[in-house]
mmCIF file of C-alpha atoms in Angstrom:
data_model
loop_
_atom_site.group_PDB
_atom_site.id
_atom_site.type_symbol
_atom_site.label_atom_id
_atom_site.label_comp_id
_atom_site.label_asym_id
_atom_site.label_seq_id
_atom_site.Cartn_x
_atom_site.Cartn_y
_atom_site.Cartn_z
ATOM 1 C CA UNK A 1435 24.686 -9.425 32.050
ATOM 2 C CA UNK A 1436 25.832 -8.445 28.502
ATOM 3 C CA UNK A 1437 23.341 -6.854 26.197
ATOM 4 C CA UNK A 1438 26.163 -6.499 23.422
ATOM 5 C CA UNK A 1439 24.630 -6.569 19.806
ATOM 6 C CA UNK A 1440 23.947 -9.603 17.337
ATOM 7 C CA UNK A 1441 27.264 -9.914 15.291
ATOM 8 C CA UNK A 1442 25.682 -11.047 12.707
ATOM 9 C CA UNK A 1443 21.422 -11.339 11.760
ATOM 10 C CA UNK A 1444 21.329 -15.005 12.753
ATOM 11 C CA UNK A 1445 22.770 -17.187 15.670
ATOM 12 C CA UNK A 1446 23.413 -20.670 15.833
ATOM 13 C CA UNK A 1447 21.870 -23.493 17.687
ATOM 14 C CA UNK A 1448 24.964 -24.024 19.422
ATOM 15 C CA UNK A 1449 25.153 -20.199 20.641
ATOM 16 C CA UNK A 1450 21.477 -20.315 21.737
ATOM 17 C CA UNK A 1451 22.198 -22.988 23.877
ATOM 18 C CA UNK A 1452 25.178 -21.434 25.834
ATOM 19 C CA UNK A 1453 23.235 -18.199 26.272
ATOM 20 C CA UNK A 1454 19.432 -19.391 27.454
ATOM 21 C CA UNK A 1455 17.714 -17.781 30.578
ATOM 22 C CA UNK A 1456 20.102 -14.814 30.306
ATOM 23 C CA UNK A 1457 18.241 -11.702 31.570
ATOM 24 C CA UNK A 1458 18.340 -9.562 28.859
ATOM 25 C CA UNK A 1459 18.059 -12.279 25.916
ATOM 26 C CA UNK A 1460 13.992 -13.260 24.568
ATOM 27 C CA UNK A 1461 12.710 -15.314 22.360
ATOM 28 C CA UNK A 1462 10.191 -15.990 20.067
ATOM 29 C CA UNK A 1463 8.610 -18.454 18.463
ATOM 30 C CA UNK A 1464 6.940 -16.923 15.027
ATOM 31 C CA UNK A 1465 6.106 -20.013 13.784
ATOM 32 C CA UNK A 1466 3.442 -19.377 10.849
ATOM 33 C CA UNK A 1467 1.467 -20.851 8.465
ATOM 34 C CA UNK A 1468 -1.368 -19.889 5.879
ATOM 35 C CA UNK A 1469 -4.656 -20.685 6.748
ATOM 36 C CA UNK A 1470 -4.941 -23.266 3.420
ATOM 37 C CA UNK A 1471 -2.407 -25.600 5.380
ATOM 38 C CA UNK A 1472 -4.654 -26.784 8.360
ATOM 39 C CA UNK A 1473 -1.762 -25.698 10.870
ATOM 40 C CA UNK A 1474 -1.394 -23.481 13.225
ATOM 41 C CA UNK A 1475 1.384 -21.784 14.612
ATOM 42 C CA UNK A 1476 -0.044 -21.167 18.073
ATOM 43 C CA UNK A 1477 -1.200 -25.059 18.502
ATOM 44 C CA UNK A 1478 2.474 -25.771 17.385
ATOM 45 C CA UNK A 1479 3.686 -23.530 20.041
ATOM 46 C CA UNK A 1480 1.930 -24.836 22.720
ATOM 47 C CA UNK A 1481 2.804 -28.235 21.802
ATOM 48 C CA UNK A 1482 6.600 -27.414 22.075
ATOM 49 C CA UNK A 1483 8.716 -24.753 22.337
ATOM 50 C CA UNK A 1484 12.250 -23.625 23.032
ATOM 51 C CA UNK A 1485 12.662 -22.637 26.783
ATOM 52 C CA UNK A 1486 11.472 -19.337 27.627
ATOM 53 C CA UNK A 1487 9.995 -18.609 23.982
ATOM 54 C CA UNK A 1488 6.897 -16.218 23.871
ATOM 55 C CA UNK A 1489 4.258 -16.969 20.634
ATOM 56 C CA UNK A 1490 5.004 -14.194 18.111
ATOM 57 C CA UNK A 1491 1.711 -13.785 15.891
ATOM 58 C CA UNK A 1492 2.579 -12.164 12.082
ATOM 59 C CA UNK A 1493 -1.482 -11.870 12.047
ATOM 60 C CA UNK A 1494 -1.972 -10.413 15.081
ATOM 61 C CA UNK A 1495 1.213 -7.974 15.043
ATOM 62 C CA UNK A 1496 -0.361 -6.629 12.356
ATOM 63 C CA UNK A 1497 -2.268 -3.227 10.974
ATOM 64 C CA UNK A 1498 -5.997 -4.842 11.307
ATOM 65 C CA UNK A 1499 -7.280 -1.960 9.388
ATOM 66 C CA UNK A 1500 -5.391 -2.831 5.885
ATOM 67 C CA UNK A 1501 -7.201 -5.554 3.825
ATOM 68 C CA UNK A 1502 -3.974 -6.879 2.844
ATOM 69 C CA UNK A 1503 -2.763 -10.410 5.586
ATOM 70 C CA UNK A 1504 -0.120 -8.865 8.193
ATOM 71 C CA UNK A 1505 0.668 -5.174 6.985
ATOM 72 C CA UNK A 1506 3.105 -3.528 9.270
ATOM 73 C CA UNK A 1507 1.392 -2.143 12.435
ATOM 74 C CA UNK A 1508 1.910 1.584 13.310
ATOM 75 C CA UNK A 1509 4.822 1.537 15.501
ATOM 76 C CA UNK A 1510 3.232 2.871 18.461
ATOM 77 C CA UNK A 1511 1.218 -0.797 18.230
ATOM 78 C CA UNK A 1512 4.412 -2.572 17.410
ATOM 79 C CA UNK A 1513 5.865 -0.873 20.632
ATOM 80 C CA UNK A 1514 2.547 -2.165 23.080
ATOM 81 C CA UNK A 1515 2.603 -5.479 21.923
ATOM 82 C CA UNK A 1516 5.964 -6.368 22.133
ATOM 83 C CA UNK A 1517 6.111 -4.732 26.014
ATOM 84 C CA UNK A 1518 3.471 -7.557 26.442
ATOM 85 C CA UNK A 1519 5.141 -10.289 24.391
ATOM 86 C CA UNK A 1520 8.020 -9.156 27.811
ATOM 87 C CA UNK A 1521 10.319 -7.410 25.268
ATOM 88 C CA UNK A 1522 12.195 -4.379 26.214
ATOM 89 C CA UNK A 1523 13.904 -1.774 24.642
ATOM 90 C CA UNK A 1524 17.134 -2.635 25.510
ATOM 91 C CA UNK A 1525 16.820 -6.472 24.944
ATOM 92 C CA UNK A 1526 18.441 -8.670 22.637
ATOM 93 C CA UNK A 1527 16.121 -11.120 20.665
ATOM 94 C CA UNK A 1528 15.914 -14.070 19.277
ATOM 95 C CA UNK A 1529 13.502 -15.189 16.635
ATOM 96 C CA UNK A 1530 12.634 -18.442 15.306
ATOM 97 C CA UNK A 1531 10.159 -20.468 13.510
ATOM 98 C CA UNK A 1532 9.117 -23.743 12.140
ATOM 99 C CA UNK A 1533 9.883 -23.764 8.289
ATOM 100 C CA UNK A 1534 13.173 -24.381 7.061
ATOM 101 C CA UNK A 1535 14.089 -21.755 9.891
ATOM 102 C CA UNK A 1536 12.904 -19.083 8.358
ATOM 103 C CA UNK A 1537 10.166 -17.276 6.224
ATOM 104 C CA UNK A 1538 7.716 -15.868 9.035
ATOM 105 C CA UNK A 1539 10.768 -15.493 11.534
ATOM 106 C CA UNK A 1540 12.629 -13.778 9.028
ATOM 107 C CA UNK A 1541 9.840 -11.294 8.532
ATOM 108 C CA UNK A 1542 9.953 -10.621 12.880
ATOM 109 C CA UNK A 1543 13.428 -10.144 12.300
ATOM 110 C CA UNK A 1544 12.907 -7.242 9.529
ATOM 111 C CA UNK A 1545 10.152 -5.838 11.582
ATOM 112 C CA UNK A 1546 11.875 -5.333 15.011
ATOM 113 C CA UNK A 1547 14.578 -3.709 12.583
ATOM 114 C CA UNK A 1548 11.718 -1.665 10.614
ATOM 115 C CA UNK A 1549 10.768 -0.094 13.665
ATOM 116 C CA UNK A 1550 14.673 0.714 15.427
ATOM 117 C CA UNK A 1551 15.343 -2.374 16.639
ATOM 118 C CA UNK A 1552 18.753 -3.843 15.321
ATOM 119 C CA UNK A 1553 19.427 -5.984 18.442
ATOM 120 C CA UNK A 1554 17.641 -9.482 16.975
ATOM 121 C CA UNK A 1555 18.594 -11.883 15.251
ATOM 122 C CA UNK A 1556 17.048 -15.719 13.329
ATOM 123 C CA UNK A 1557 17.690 -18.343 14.954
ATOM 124 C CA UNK A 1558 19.567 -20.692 12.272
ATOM 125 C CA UNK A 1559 18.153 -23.790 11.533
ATOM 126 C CA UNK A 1560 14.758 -22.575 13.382
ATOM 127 C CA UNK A 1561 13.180 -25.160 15.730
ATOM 128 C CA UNK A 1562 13.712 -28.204 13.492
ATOM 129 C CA UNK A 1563 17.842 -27.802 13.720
ATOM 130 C CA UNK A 1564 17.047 -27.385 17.494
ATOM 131 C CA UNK A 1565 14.736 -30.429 17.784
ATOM 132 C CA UNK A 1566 16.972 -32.424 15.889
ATOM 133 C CA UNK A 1567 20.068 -31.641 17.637
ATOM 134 C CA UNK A 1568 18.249 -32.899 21.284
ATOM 135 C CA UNK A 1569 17.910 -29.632 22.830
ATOM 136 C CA UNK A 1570 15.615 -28.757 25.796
ATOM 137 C CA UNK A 1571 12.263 -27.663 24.731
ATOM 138 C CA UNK A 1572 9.064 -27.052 26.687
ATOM 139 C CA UNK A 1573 5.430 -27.422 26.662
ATOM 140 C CA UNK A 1574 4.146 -24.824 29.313
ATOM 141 C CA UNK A 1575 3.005 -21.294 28.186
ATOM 142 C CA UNK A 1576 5.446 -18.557 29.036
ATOM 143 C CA UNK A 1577 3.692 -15.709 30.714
ATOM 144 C CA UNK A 1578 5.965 -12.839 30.629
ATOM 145 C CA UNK A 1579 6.704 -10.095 32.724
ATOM 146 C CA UNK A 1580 5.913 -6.853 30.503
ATOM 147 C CA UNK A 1581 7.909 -4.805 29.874
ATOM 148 C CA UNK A 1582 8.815 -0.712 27.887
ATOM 149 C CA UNK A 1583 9.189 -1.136 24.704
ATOM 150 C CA UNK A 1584 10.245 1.863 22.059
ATOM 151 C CA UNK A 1585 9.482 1.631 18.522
ATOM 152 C CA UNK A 1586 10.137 4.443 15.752
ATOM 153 C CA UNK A 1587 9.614 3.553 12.423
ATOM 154 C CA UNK A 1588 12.868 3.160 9.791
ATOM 155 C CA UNK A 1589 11.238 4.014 6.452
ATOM 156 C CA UNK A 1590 14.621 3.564 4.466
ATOM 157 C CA UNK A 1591 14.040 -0.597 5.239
ATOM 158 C CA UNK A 1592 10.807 -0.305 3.413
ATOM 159 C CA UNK A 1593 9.315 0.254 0.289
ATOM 160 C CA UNK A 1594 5.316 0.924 -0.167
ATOM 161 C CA UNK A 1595 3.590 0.462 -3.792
ATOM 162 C CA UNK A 1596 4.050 4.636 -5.109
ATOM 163 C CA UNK A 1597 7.894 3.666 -4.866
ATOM 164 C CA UNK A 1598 7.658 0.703 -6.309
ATOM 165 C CA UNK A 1599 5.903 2.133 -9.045
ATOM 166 C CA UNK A 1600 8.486 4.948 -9.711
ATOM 167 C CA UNK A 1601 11.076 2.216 -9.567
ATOM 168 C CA UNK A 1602 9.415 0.672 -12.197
ATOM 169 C CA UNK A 1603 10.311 4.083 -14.526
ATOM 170 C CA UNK A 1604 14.040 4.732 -12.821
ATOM 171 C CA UNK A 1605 15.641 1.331 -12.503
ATOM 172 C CA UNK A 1606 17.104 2.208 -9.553
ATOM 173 C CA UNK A 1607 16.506 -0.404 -7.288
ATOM 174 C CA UNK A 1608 16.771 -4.064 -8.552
ATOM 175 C CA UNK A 1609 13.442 -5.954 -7.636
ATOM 176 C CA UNK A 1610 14.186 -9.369 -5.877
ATOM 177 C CA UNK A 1611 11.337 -11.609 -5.651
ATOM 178 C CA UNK A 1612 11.341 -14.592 -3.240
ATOM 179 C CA UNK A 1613 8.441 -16.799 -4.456
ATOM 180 C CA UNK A 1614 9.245 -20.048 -6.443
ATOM 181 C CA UNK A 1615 9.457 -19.866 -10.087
ATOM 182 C CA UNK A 1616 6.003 -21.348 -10.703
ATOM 183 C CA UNK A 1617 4.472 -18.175 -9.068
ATOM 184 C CA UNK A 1618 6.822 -16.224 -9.890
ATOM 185 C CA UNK A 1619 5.927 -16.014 -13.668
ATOM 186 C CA UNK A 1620 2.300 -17.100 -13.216
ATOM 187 C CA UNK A 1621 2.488 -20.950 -14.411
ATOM 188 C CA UNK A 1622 1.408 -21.731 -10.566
ATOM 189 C CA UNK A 1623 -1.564 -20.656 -8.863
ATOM 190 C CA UNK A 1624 -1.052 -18.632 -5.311
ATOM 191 C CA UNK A 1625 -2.028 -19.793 -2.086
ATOM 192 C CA UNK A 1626 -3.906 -16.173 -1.868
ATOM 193 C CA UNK A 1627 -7.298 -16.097 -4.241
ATOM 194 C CA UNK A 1628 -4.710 -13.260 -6.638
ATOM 195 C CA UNK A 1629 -6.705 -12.312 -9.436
ATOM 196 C CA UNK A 1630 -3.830 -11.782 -11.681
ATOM 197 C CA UNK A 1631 -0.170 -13.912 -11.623
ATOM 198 C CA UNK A 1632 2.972 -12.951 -12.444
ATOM 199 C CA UNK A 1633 5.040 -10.467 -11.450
ATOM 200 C CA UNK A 1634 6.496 -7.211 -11.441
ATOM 201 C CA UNK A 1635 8.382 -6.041 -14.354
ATOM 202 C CA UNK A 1636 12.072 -6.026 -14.114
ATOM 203 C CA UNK A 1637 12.227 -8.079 -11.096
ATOM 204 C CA UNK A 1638 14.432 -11.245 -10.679
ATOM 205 C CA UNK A 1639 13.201 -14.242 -9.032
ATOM 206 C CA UNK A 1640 15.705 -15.449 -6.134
ATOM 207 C CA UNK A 1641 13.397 -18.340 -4.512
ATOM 208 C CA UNK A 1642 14.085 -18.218 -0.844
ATOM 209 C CA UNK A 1643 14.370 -21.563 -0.432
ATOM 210 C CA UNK A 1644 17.521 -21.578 -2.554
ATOM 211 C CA UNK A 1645 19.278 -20.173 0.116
ATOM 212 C CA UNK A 1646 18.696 -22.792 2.505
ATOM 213 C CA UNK A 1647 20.305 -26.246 3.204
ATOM 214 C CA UNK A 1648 17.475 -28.570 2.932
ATOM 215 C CA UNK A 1649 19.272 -31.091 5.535
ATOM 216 C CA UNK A 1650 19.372 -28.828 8.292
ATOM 217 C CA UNK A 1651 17.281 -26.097 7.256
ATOM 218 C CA UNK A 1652 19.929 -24.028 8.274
ATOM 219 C CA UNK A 1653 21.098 -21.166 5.436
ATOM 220 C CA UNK A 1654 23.390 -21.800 3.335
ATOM 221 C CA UNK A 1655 27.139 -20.854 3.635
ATOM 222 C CA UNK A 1656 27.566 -17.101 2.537
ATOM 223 C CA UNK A 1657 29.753 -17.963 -0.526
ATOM 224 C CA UNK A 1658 26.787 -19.913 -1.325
ATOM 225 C CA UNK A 1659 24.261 -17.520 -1.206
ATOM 226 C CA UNK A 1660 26.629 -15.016 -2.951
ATOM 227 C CA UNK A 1661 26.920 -17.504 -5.457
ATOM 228 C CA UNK A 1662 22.971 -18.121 -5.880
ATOM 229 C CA UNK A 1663 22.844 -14.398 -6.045
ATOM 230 C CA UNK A 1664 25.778 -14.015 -8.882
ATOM 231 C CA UNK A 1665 23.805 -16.680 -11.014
ATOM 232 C CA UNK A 1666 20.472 -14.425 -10.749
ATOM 233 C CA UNK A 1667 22.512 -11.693 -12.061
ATOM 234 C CA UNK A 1668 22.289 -9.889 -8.770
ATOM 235 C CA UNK A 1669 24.794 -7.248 -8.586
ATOM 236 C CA UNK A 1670 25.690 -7.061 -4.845
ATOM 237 C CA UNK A 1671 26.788 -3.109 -5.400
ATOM 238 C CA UNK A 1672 23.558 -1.704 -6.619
ATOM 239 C CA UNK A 1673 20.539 -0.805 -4.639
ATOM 240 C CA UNK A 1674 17.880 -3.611 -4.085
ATOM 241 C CA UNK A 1675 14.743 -4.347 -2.437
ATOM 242 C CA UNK A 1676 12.966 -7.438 -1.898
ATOM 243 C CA UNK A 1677 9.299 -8.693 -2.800
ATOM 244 C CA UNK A 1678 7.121 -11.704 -2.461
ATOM 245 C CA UNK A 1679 3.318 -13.058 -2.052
ATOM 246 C CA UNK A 1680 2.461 -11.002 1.098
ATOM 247 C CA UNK A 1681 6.108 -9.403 2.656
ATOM 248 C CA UNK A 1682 6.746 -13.023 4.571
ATOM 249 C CA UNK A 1683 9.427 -14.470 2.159
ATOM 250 C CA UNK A 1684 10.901 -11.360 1.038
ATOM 251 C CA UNK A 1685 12.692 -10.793 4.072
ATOM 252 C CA UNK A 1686 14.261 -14.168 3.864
ATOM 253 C CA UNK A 1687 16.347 -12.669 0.819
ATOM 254 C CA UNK A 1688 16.553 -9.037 3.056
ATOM 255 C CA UNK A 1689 18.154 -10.970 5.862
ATOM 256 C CA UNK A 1690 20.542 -13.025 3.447
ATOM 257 C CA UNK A 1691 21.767 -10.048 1.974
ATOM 258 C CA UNK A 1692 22.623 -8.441 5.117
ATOM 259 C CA UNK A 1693 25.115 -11.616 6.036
ATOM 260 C CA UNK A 1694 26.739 -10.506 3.058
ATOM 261 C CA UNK A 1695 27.252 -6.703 4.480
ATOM 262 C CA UNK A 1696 24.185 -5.468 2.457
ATOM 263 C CA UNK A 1697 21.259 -3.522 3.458
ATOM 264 C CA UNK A 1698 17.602 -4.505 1.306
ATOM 265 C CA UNK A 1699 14.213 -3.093 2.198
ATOM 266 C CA UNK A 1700 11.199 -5.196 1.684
ATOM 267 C CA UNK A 1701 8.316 -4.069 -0.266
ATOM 268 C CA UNK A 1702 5.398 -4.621 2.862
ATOM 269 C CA UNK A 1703 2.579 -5.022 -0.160
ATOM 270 C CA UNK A 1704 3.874 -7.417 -2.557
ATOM 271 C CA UNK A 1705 2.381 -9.370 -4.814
ATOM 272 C CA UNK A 1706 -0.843 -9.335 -2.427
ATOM 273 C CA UNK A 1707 -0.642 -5.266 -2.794
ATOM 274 C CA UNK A 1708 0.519 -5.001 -6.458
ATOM 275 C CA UNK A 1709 -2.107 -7.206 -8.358
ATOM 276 C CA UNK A 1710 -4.489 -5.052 -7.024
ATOM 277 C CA UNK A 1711 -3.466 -1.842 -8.323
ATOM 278 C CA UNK A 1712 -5.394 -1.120 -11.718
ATOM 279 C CA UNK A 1713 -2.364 0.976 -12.657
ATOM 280 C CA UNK A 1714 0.512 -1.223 -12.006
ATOM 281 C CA UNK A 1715 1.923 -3.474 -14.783
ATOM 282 C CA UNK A 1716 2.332 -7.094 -14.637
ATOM 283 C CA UNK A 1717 4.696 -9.224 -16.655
ATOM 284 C CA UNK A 1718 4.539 -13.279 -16.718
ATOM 285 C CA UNK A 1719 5.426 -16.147 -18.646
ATOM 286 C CA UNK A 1720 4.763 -15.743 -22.290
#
């Protein structure tokens, strides 16, 4: 059984397919959505999933003790729940969701990388692609076998709100926020209750959706987001991290960048983190 890496962060539909019920490959279904949307992710799940898929919970594989929704989990909890989600260390995994193929899988793709896991990768195209392409999907719960998991986390793939801050001051990273423009400079109210809108000075907006074909919600071709990136005045050859609402769509922009060979950490906090910080400036529409 091979247990070769990912070539590349994301797979296709059409790989997926040829590889299912392979021993060492697992997959999750990270379908999320916020509260304010009446859906749920689990009921979604359980409704229909791909083959074999486990329910991968951005709220639950989360640090409960942080006020702010889904903070990264110390990696020794990362490491226990994924043993019981059935992942192993030396597995390869899939991830997936149900929006536009990305967003909350996106963020399970940065966090099994976060904590020394570079063997996943996003299902392109997510569930929809799948669905709409006729593939085999199931209703009944997977109840995995658990499994060892190791987890150690990669601080260079993230950035916390004190280096954010001093980024601010240096310029040295180049701030790439994911939201749409409307939240992005304040004109549109957040599905969180923030107190202030906007956001943080310096930063671009790059709305994650951009970067994804709205037929097949697969993403776009890499010229394409290369392009998108070019026209945001992105420059591919300096340092950049990535930022949104509450570290969900951020990634989206994390993972994009790595098609094109580049490595972005996301800012965990965000917006959700930054608003509340007395000291930390805010810039918005005028």
């Amino acid at each position: 059984m091979s247990s070769s890496a990912f070539e590349t962060p994301v797979v296709s539909t059409e790989w997926l397919a040829a590889h299912l019920g392979e021993g060492d490959l697992r997959i999750l279904d990270c379908t999320w959505h916020h509260p304010s949307t009446n859906l749920d992710g689990r009921t979604q799940y359980r409704g229909r999933h791909l083959p074999g898929a486990v329910h991968f919970d951005i709220d639950q594989v989360a640090d409960k003790t942080n006020p702010l929704p889904h903070m990264l989990p110390k990696a020794e909890d990362f490491a226990a729940k994924m043993g019981l989600l059935g992942v192993g260390t030396g597995d390869r995994v899939v991830v997936y969701d149900r929006l536009c193929g990305g967003a909350a899988a996106a963020r399970a793709w940065w966090m099994f990388r976060v904590f020394g896991h570079e063997n996943v990768a996003l299902l392109d195209g997510g569930y929809a692609k799948w669905a709409a392409e006729k593939r085999p999907a199931e209703m009944a719960p997977v109840r995995p076998e658990a499994r060892s998991f190791t987890a150690g986390l990669n601080p260079a793939l993230l950035r916390t709100l004190d280096q954010m801050k001093a980024n601010i001051a240096s310029g040295a990273e180049q701030v790439l926020d994911a939201r749409g423009p409307g939240k992005f400079d304040g004109t549109q109210e957040d599905v969180y209750a923030f107190a202030k809108r906007g956001h943080i000075p310096n930063a671009v907006n790059v709305p994650w959706g951009d970067l994804v074909d709205t037929q097949t919600g697969a993403l776009v071709a890499p010229e394409a987001i290369s392009a998108r990136f070019a026209a945001a005045d992105v420059d591919l050859d300096r340092p950049i991290v990535t930022t949104c609402a509450s570290g969900i769509l951020a990634p989206m922009l994390s993972l994009a960048l790595k098609l094109l060979g580049r490595e972005a950490p996301v800012y965990d906090g965000s917006w959700a983190e930054w608003e509340k910080a007395a000291d930390a400036p805010v810039a918005a529409a005028a």
